[in-house]
Amino acid sequence: LTHLLEAKDNAYHIIVQRYDADKERLQIDINFVCEGLEHLPVLFGKKLRLPVFASNITSNPHAFDDNTTCGQIFLHALAYQFGVDRPVHAEEKAQLYYAAGIVYDEVSNYVLTNGLQAYSDGVLHPGWEGFYQNRESLQASLANLSTVDKVISPDKKVYVLENAGVFAAILDKLSSHRPPLICTYGQVKIASLVLMDMLVKEDTTIYYSGDFDSEGLRIADKLKQRYGEKLVLWRYDIRDYKKALSNERINDIRLKKMDGLHSPELVALSQQIRSYGCAGYQEAILDNLIGDIQNVHTKGIEV
């Protein structure tokens, strides 16, 4: 409160407007927000759905909804508490809530997996294990992930793919090997991040492959910054880009989005993409991706 009143940012304008309209209600909302911050589920090693958390704090399951003043102030306060900007996009909001132990948008937030095993209360989770033994892919929601203690890849490697079609094509060729795979469906949702966080916690190396365009490189760079040496940029050299090259032009606005890349490999690659001006796609290097996984599982050759 001191910060927003002195700096006139964060939830300042919301609070000023509410003060003018109904200062008694504002006092109640501020008390609820402060109570919520003191009882975040993460502080007690728990995860709670947003309506349950709101009900525990305010007796109203909708008190912290997006369309309420109390919910808007709470989101601002949560961002301040975690030292980040207020989320703009739904995925950023879901990540912030999850960091606080609050599960938001749990059903539509999911990730596609294969060849991974999960544990709950120290024993293999029977649902995950059934898919593993049957060599079938599993679509895990954020709600599913919230019920398991850990997820492992038996060989300490996992191959993360941007495109569902590539994921399916690899399984068509290698399902008998139970390849440990994750598909992020393009933009990386909180479910994908939670799953990768759990795998890295178990000393798993992530091999990430995506498209050769502005959006694809930004996603790869974001993941590389998050996981550091535990993430290997898989098939991101110049030869792979040239093989994946398409005729689709990337306009100047999209090319500009590559300006903020941090990873040296991706910076070098972005210069080539600017030079050619065209995108490249995973599907064109599918045989290389399959060969890499096959070599690891049959010959022990590292990617």
Short mmCIF file of C-alpha atoms in Angstrom, two decimals:
data_model
loop_
_atom_site.label_atom_id
_atom_site.label_comp_id
_atom_site.label_asym_id
_atom_site.label_seq_id
_atom_site.Cartn_x
_atom_site.Cartn_y
_atom_site.Cartn_z
CA LEU A 1 0.00 0.00 0.00
CA THR A 2 2.83 2.37 0.82
CA HIS A 3 4.48 1.60 -2.52
CA LEU A 4 1.40 2.18 -4.66
CA LEU A 5 0.48 5.39 -2.82
CA GLU A 6 3.98 6.82 -3.14
CA ALA A 7 4.78 5.60 -6.67
CA LYS A 8 1.20 5.96 -7.95
CA ASP A 9 1.47 2.71 -9.86
CA ASN A 10 0.40 -0.91 -9.35
CA ALA A 11 -3.27 -0.81 -8.24
CA TYR A 12 -3.19 2.94 -7.47
CA HIS A 13 -5.85 4.04 -9.97
CA ILE A 14 -8.20 1.17 -9.07
CA ILE A 15 -7.94 2.03 -5.38
CA VAL A 16 -8.47 5.78 -5.95
CA GLN A 17 -11.58 5.13 -8.03
CA ARG A 18 -12.96 2.66 -5.49
CA TYR A 19 -12.22 5.12 -2.65
CA ASP A 20 -14.27 7.82 -4.39
CA ALA A 21 -17.13 5.43 -5.12
CA ASP A 22 -17.31 3.32 -1.95
CA LYS A 23 -14.50 3.65 0.58
CA GLU A 24 -16.18 1.31 3.08
CA ARG A 25 -16.20 -1.49 0.48
CA LEU A 26 -12.61 -0.62 -0.44
CA GLN A 27 -11.51 -1.17 3.16
CA ILE A 28 -13.14 -4.60 3.14
CA ASP A 29 -11.45 -5.48 -0.18
CA ILE A 30 -8.03 -4.37 1.06
CA ASN A 31 -8.45 -6.48 4.19
CA PHE A 32 -9.35 -9.49 2.03
CA VAL A 33 -6.31 -8.92 -0.21
CA CYS A 34 -3.96 -8.65 2.77
CA GLU A 35 -5.50 -11.75 4.32
CA GLY A 36 -5.04 -13.57 1.03
CA LEU A 37 -1.36 -12.59 0.80
CA GLU A 38 -0.76 -13.87 4.34
CA HIS A 39 -2.43 -17.21 3.55
CA LEU A 40 -1.17 -18.03 0.06
CA PRO A 41 -1.32 -21.82 -0.39
CA VAL A 42 2.35 -21.96 -1.40
CA LEU A 43 3.32 -20.75 2.11
CA PHE A 44 1.83 -23.96 3.50
CA GLY A 45 3.03 -26.33 0.76
CA LYS A 46 -0.47 -26.57 -0.74
CA LYS A 47 -2.27 -25.95 -4.02
CA LEU A 48 -5.84 -24.68 -4.04
CA ARG A 49 -8.23 -23.83 -6.84
CA LEU A 50 -8.93 -20.10 -7.08
CA PRO A 51 -12.62 -20.36 -6.03
CA VAL A 52 -11.71 -22.51 -3.02
CA PHE A 53 -8.96 -20.12 -1.99
CA ALA A 54 -11.28 -17.12 -2.38
CA SER A 55 -13.97 -18.84 -0.37
CA ASN A 56 -11.52 -19.63 2.45
CA ILE A 57 -10.46 -15.98 2.66
CA THR A 58 -13.70 -14.12 1.95
CA SER A 59 -16.52 -16.71 2.17
CA ASN A 60 -17.24 -15.82 -1.47
CA PRO A 61 -15.74 -18.13 -4.14
CA HIS A 62 -15.94 -15.34 -6.74
CA ALA A 63 -14.34 -12.56 -4.65
CA PHE A 64 -11.03 -12.79 -6.52
CA ASP A 65 -12.51 -13.18 -10.01
CA ASP A 66 -11.14 -10.98 -12.80
CA ASN A 67 -14.30 -8.89 -13.04
CA THR A 68 -14.25 -7.78 -9.39
CA THR A 69 -12.34 -4.86 -7.91
CA CYS A 70 -11.11 -7.11 -5.13
CA GLY A 71 -9.77 -9.60 -7.69
CA GLN A 72 -8.02 -6.88 -9.66
CA ILE A 73 -6.35 -5.46 -6.54
CA PHE A 74 -5.35 -8.97 -5.46
CA LEU A 75 -3.69 -9.66 -8.81
CA HIS A 76 -1.74 -6.39 -8.58
CA ALA A 77 -0.73 -7.21 -5.01
CA LEU A 78 0.34 -10.72 -5.97
CA ALA A 79 2.53 -9.35 -8.79
CA TYR A 80 4.13 -6.91 -6.33
CA GLN A 81 4.69 -9.70 -3.82
CA PHE A 82 6.52 -11.82 -6.42
CA GLY A 83 8.44 -8.90 -7.92
CA VAL A 84 6.95 -9.13 -11.41
CA ASP A 85 4.83 -6.92 -13.64
CA ARG A 86 1.09 -7.38 -13.50
CA PRO A 87 0.22 -10.18 -15.95
CA VAL A 88 -1.38 -9.08 -19.20
CA HIS A 89 -2.02 -12.42 -20.88
CA ALA A 90 -3.98 -15.34 -19.45
CA GLU A 91 -0.92 -17.61 -19.52
CA GLU A 92 1.15 -15.13 -17.51
CA LYS A 93 -1.69 -14.87 -15.01
CA ALA A 94 -1.90 -18.64 -14.67
CA GLN A 95 1.86 -18.80 -14.02
CA LEU A 96 1.70 -16.14 -11.31
CA TYR A 97 -1.24 -17.80 -9.58
CA TYR A 98 0.48 -21.18 -9.75
CA ALA A 99 3.64 -19.72 -8.19
CA ALA A 100 1.41 -18.67 -5.29
CA GLY A 101 -0.09 -22.16 -5.04
CA ILE A 102 -3.36 -21.13 -6.68
CA VAL A 103 -4.65 -23.25 -9.56
CA TYR A 104 -6.31 -21.14 -12.26
CA ASP A 105 -7.77 -22.35 -15.57
CA GLU A 106 -6.89 -25.93 -14.69
CA VAL A 107 -8.92 -27.84 -17.28
CA SER A 108 -8.15 -25.99 -20.53
CA ASN A 109 -4.46 -25.77 -19.55
CA TYR A 110 -2.88 -29.05 -20.62
CA VAL A 111 0.20 -30.69 -22.10
CA LEU A 112 0.63 -33.79 -24.27
CA THR A 113 3.11 -36.39 -23.02
CA ASN A 114 4.49 -39.83 -23.79
CA GLY A 115 6.86 -42.23 -22.03
CA LEU A 116 6.79 -40.49 -18.64
CA GLN A 117 5.97 -41.91 -15.22
CA ALA A 118 4.43 -40.09 -12.27
CA TYR A 119 4.36 -40.71 -8.53
CA SER A 120 1.75 -39.83 -5.93
CA ASP A 121 2.45 -40.34 -2.23
CA GLY A 122 5.64 -42.18 -3.17
CA VAL A 123 4.06 -44.82 -5.42
CA LEU A 124 3.55 -44.99 -9.18
CA HIS A 125 0.40 -43.18 -10.23
CA PRO A 126 -1.85 -45.90 -11.75
CA GLY A 127 -3.36 -43.60 -14.39
CA TRP A 128 -0.04 -42.40 -15.75
CA GLU A 129 1.40 -45.91 -15.48
CA GLY A 130 -1.43 -47.38 -17.55
CA PHE A 131 -0.63 -45.05 -20.44
CA TYR A 132 3.09 -45.74 -20.01
CA GLN A 133 2.70 -49.53 -20.11
CA ASN A 134 0.33 -49.36 -23.09
CA ARG A 135 2.76 -47.09 -24.96
CA GLU A 136 0.05 -44.46 -25.37
CA SER A 137 0.31 -40.69 -25.18
CA LEU A 138 -1.33 -38.91 -22.25
CA GLN A 139 -2.88 -35.45 -22.24
CA ALA A 140 -2.32 -34.10 -18.73
CA SER A 141 -4.17 -31.04 -17.47
CA LEU A 142 -2.91 -28.67 -14.81
CA ALA A 143 -5.37 -30.36 -12.47
CA ASN A 144 -3.76 -33.77 -13.19
CA LEU A 145 -0.29 -32.37 -12.55
CA SER A 146 -1.41 -30.86 -9.25
CA THR A 147 -2.23 -34.33 -7.89
CA VAL A 148 1.21 -35.93 -8.44
CA ASP A 149 4.38 -35.51 -6.37
CA LYS A 150 6.90 -36.02 -9.13
CA VAL A 151 7.26 -36.98 -12.78
CA ILE A 152 10.26 -38.86 -14.16
CA SER A 153 11.73 -39.90 -17.47
CA PRO A 154 13.31 -43.34 -16.96
CA ASP A 155 16.40 -42.45 -19.03
CA LYS A 156 16.72 -38.89 -17.60
CA LYS A 157 15.96 -37.31 -21.00
CA VAL A 158 12.83 -35.77 -22.48
CA TYR A 159 12.28 -34.46 -26.00
CA VAL A 160 10.05 -31.38 -26.14
CA LEU A 161 8.39 -30.52 -29.44
CA GLU A 162 6.46 -27.46 -30.50
CA ASN A 163 4.17 -29.16 -33.03
CA ALA A 164 1.58 -31.87 -32.41
CA GLY A 165 2.02 -33.28 -35.92
CA VAL A 166 5.73 -33.86 -35.33
CA PHE A 167 4.96 -35.44 -31.94
CA ALA A 168 2.52 -37.87 -33.61
CA ALA A 169 4.91 -38.69 -36.46
CA ILE A 170 7.71 -39.55 -34.04
CA LEU A 171 5.38 -41.84 -32.11
CA ASP A 172 4.30 -43.55 -35.35
CA LYS A 173 7.94 -44.54 -35.91
CA LEU A 174 9.20 -45.08 -32.37
CA SER A 175 6.27 -46.05 -30.11
CA SER A 176 7.90 -49.41 -29.30
CA HIS A 177 10.80 -47.51 -27.69
CA ARG A 178 8.48 -45.52 -25.39
CA PRO A 179 10.23 -42.25 -26.32
CA PRO A 180 9.87 -39.65 -23.55
CA LEU A 181 8.11 -36.80 -25.34
CA ILE A 182 6.29 -33.58 -24.56
CA CYS A 183 4.26 -31.48 -26.99
CA THR A 184 3.64 -27.85 -26.03
CA TYR A 185 1.19 -27.07 -28.86
CA GLY A 186 3.13 -23.95 -29.82
CA GLN A 187 2.92 -21.38 -27.04
CA VAL A 188 4.17 -22.90 -23.79
CA LYS A 189 1.35 -23.07 -21.27
CA ILE A 190 1.77 -23.24 -17.52
CA ALA A 191 0.98 -26.99 -17.62
CA SER A 192 4.03 -27.52 -19.86
CA LEU A 193 6.24 -25.43 -17.57
CA VAL A 194 5.02 -27.24 -14.44
CA LEU A 195 5.75 -30.60 -16.07
CA MET A 196 9.23 -29.54 -17.23
CA ASP A 197 9.96 -28.05 -13.79
CA MET A 198 9.11 -31.40 -12.20
CA LEU A 199 11.33 -33.29 -14.66
CA VAL A 200 14.29 -30.95 -14.17
CA LYS A 201 13.88 -31.37 -10.41
CA GLU A 202 14.51 -35.09 -11.04
CA ASP A 203 17.73 -34.28 -12.96
CA THR A 204 16.20 -34.74 -16.41
CA THR A 205 17.80 -33.08 -19.45
CA ILE A 206 15.34 -31.34 -21.77
CA TYR A 207 15.95 -31.41 -25.54
CA TYR A 208 13.83 -28.70 -27.11
CA SER A 209 13.00 -28.41 -30.81
CA GLY A 210 10.73 -25.81 -32.41
CA ASP A 211 10.07 -23.89 -35.60
CA PHE A 212 12.57 -21.50 -37.17
CA ASP A 213 10.65 -18.24 -37.00
CA SER A 214 10.44 -15.24 -34.69
CA GLU A 215 7.89 -16.80 -32.38
CA GLY A 216 9.65 -20.17 -32.29
CA LEU A 217 13.02 -18.66 -31.40
CA ARG A 218 11.50 -16.50 -28.67
CA ILE A 219 9.90 -19.55 -27.06
CA ALA A 220 13.17 -21.49 -27.27
CA ASP A 221 15.07 -18.55 -25.77
CA LYS A 222 12.57 -18.19 -22.92
CA LEU A 223 12.94 -21.88 -22.06
CA LYS A 224 16.73 -21.73 -22.30
CA GLN A 225 16.79 -18.80 -19.87
CA ARG A 226 14.51 -20.69 -17.49
CA TYR A 227 16.36 -24.04 -17.49
CA GLY A 228 19.93 -23.09 -18.39
CA GLU A 229 22.27 -26.05 -18.85
CA LYS A 230 19.40 -28.49 -18.21
CA LEU A 231 17.92 -27.54 -21.60
CA VAL A 232 19.65 -28.40 -24.87
CA LEU A 233 18.61 -26.51 -28.00
CA TRP A 234 17.95 -29.48 -30.25
CA ARG A 235 18.53 -29.14 -34.00
CA TYR A 236 18.98 -25.38 -33.93
CA ASP A 237 22.07 -24.99 -36.09
CA ILE A 238 22.31 -23.30 -39.49
CA ARG A 239 22.24 -26.57 -41.44
CA ASP A 240 18.98 -27.57 -39.80
CA TYR A 241 17.44 -24.18 -40.60
CA LYS A 242 18.47 -24.43 -44.24
CA LYS A 243 16.95 -27.89 -44.48
CA ALA A 244 13.74 -26.68 -42.84
CA LEU A 245 13.57 -23.52 -44.96
CA SER A 246 10.18 -22.69 -46.50
CA ASN A 247 8.96 -20.02 -48.90
CA GLU A 248 6.98 -18.23 -46.20
CA ARG A 249 8.29 -14.70 -45.80
CA ILE A 250 8.65 -13.20 -42.32
CA ASN A 251 7.68 -9.54 -42.27
CA ASP A 252 9.79 -6.84 -40.65
CA ILE A 253 7.53 -6.56 -37.60
CA ARG A 254 7.97 -10.25 -36.80
CA LEU A 255 11.72 -10.13 -37.52
CA LYS A 256 12.02 -7.26 -35.04
CA LYS A 257 10.72 -9.57 -32.31
CA MET A 258 14.04 -11.45 -32.41
CA ASP A 259 15.98 -8.40 -31.17
CA GLY A 260 15.79 -9.41 -27.51
CA LEU A 261 17.17 -12.96 -27.76
CA HIS A 262 19.76 -13.93 -25.12
CA SER A 263 21.08 -17.36 -26.13
CA PRO A 264 24.20 -17.05 -28.35
CA GLU A 265 23.09 -19.98 -30.53
CA LEU A 266 19.73 -18.38 -31.18
CA VAL A 267 21.20 -14.94 -31.80
CA ALA A 268 23.45 -16.44 -34.49
CA LEU A 269 20.51 -18.33 -35.96
CA SER A 270 18.33 -15.22 -35.96
CA GLN A 271 20.90 -13.45 -38.12
CA GLN A 272 20.60 -16.20 -40.73
CA ILE A 273 16.81 -16.01 -40.59
CA ARG A 274 16.97 -12.25 -41.17
CA SER A 275 19.30 -12.86 -44.11
CA TYR A 276 17.01 -15.40 -45.79
CA GLY A 277 13.80 -13.70 -44.62
CA CYS A 278 11.86 -16.96 -44.53
CA ALA A 279 10.58 -19.31 -41.83
CA GLY A 280 11.60 -22.94 -41.40
CA TYR A 281 9.46 -25.69 -39.93
CA GLN A 282 10.05 -28.77 -37.77
CA GLU A 283 8.25 -31.07 -40.20
CA ALA A 284 11.08 -30.67 -42.74
CA ILE A 285 13.68 -32.05 -40.31
CA LEU A 286 11.46 -34.84 -38.99
CA ASP A 287 13.83 -37.58 -40.19
CA ASN A 288 16.69 -35.98 -38.22
CA LEU A 289 14.60 -35.72 -35.05
CA ILE A 290 13.54 -39.36 -35.33
CA GLY A 291 17.12 -40.42 -36.05
CA ASP A 292 18.44 -38.57 -33.00
CA ILE A 293 15.97 -40.26 -30.64
CA GLN A 294 16.54 -43.64 -32.27
CA ASN A 295 20.31 -43.33 -31.89
CA VAL A 296 19.99 -42.51 -28.20
CA HIS A 297 17.71 -45.46 -27.50
CA THR A 298 19.41 -48.08 -29.69
CA LYS A 299 23.07 -47.02 -29.87
CA GLY A 300 23.53 -44.79 -26.84
CA ILE A 301 24.67 -41.89 -29.06
CA GLU A 302 24.02 -38.52 -27.46
CA VAL A 303 21.92 -35.94 -29.30
#
